[in-house]
Amino acid sequence: MLRGKNIIIGICGGIAAYKTPQLVRLLKKEGANVKVVLTEGGARFVSELALATVSQEPVYRAIFPSSGTTDFTHHISLGEWADALLIAPATANSLGRLAAGLCDDMLAACFLTLRPGKPVLIFPAMDGQMYLSASVQRNIATLAGQGCTIIPPESGELASGQCGLGRMPEPEAILSHLQQSLRSEERHSPLHGRSVLVTAGPTREKIDGVRFISNYSSGKMGFAIARAAAKRGALVTLITGPVHLETPPGVTRIDVESAADMHAAAEEVFSSCNVFIAAAAVADYRPRAPYEGKIKKEDAEMQLALVRNPDILAEFSKQRSPKQLAVGFALETREGVECARQKLEAKQLDLIAFNYFDGKNSGFEVDTNILTLIDRHGETLELPKLTKDEAAEQLLDAIERLTPVNAGNA
Ligand code: CTP
């Protein structure tokens, strides 16, 4: 359930903070990517070094970048990265600041920049009287009203030596609250339980037994989409050309080589998928008659006859039912949005991602991408430069906005 999920743990200044390295370890063991945000108070109770060691990530504290950094916006990107924000322990002070909408430390910034709908789990832990005070209860009610899940403290021995309400639940209990919350979040995604077909990577078109025509596609964008869809609870089939990438957790992968192989594999899934996202850079042409052995060089020039490959996306679009969504990419260098719009029309798609190609910040092999999403109603969403994982989340958000009217079986 937690495999591949991005979790932020916000740790505030309460004695229960001493349990948090154990919590980080539990989440890591479950396969989550964990980043820790430590408030000034939190740092008085638990060591940054311990948290960095168990999370295998730097611990985030200052909202202002330190001198020498080149990342000036991590107070924004960190919150955007997260699939869930866990605040444990949450002090009266932090509850007040979050409820008031302040943005004076890294935890508050993450809280404000978390993507809409992502779960926030708050574990208040403090003295019992303090917890029951009108101010704290008002702040808790405000946060609950904004959609945060507040897990009340447990009763037991407190730091004051007294027994009563105020203890933070044990790390194992916090883990199971998080799992439960992510499970119900998945159920809320219109893609939950839907079958999503993704094509990715390049294809190889055989010239002879040792040579082929291909392109520079790394498959990273398609794999990011498959990963993001699986995280939303979709049943994902990923058909990929030759790439050097790990299969995302929970994804069924089919490896193919040529456009014809990709077409044949995709056709098997066409009728059962709810959404087809064509992210592969399929070769448009293949050698007409690939040579069995190895072609020997002879003349100064050589002619290679090429024939058109089937357009997998267009084929799908032609034969799909109205309930199935067809999503494509258009990699363009110039006048891109207009070309992408024409492709959306020509292939009768629901959504197209115009992928601006500059070879540096977007396109093949790099880890970032600049997309403009255009849907069948003409809605256009120009995205900034994002990591491919972030771009995939945005693409799926756009697909989800189109999904309700298409809900139902393929
Ligand atoms: N596509 C496909 N099968 C093909 C070719 C393309 O499924 N044989 C899909 C790609 O995965 C992508 C979209 O169609 O989603 C790209 O459309 P296309 O018009 O083929 O793009 P280019 O070949 O880049 O365009 P151009 O005609 O401008 O060269």
PDB file of C-alpha atoms in Angstrom, residues 10 17 47 60 65 163 181 236 248 283 351 370:
ATOM      1  CA  GLY A  10       6.284  16.935  10.163  1.00  0.00           C
ATOM      2  CA  ALA A  17       9.164  13.383  18.983  1.00  0.00           C
ATOM      3  CA  SER A  47      18.252  14.758  16.456  1.00  0.00           C
ATOM      4  CA  TYR A  60      14.057  20.065   5.998  1.00  0.00           C
ATOM      5  CA  PRO A  65      17.305  28.654   1.337  1.00  0.00           C
ATOM      6  CA  CYS A 163      -1.622  10.023  33.913  1.00  0.00           C
ATOM      7  CA  SER A 181      -6.281   7.002   4.956  1.00  0.00           C
ATOM      8  CA  VAL A 236      -2.198  -0.517 -15.016  1.00  0.00           C
ATOM      9  CA  PRO A 248       6.713   0.654 -11.074  1.00  0.00           C
ATOM     10  CA  ALA A 283       8.526   4.805 -35.008  1.00  0.00           C
ATOM     11  CA  LEU A 351      -6.823  14.851 -24.216  1.00  0.00           C
ATOM     12  CA  ILE A 370       7.159  21.048 -20.036  1.00  0.00           C
TER      13      ILE A 370
END
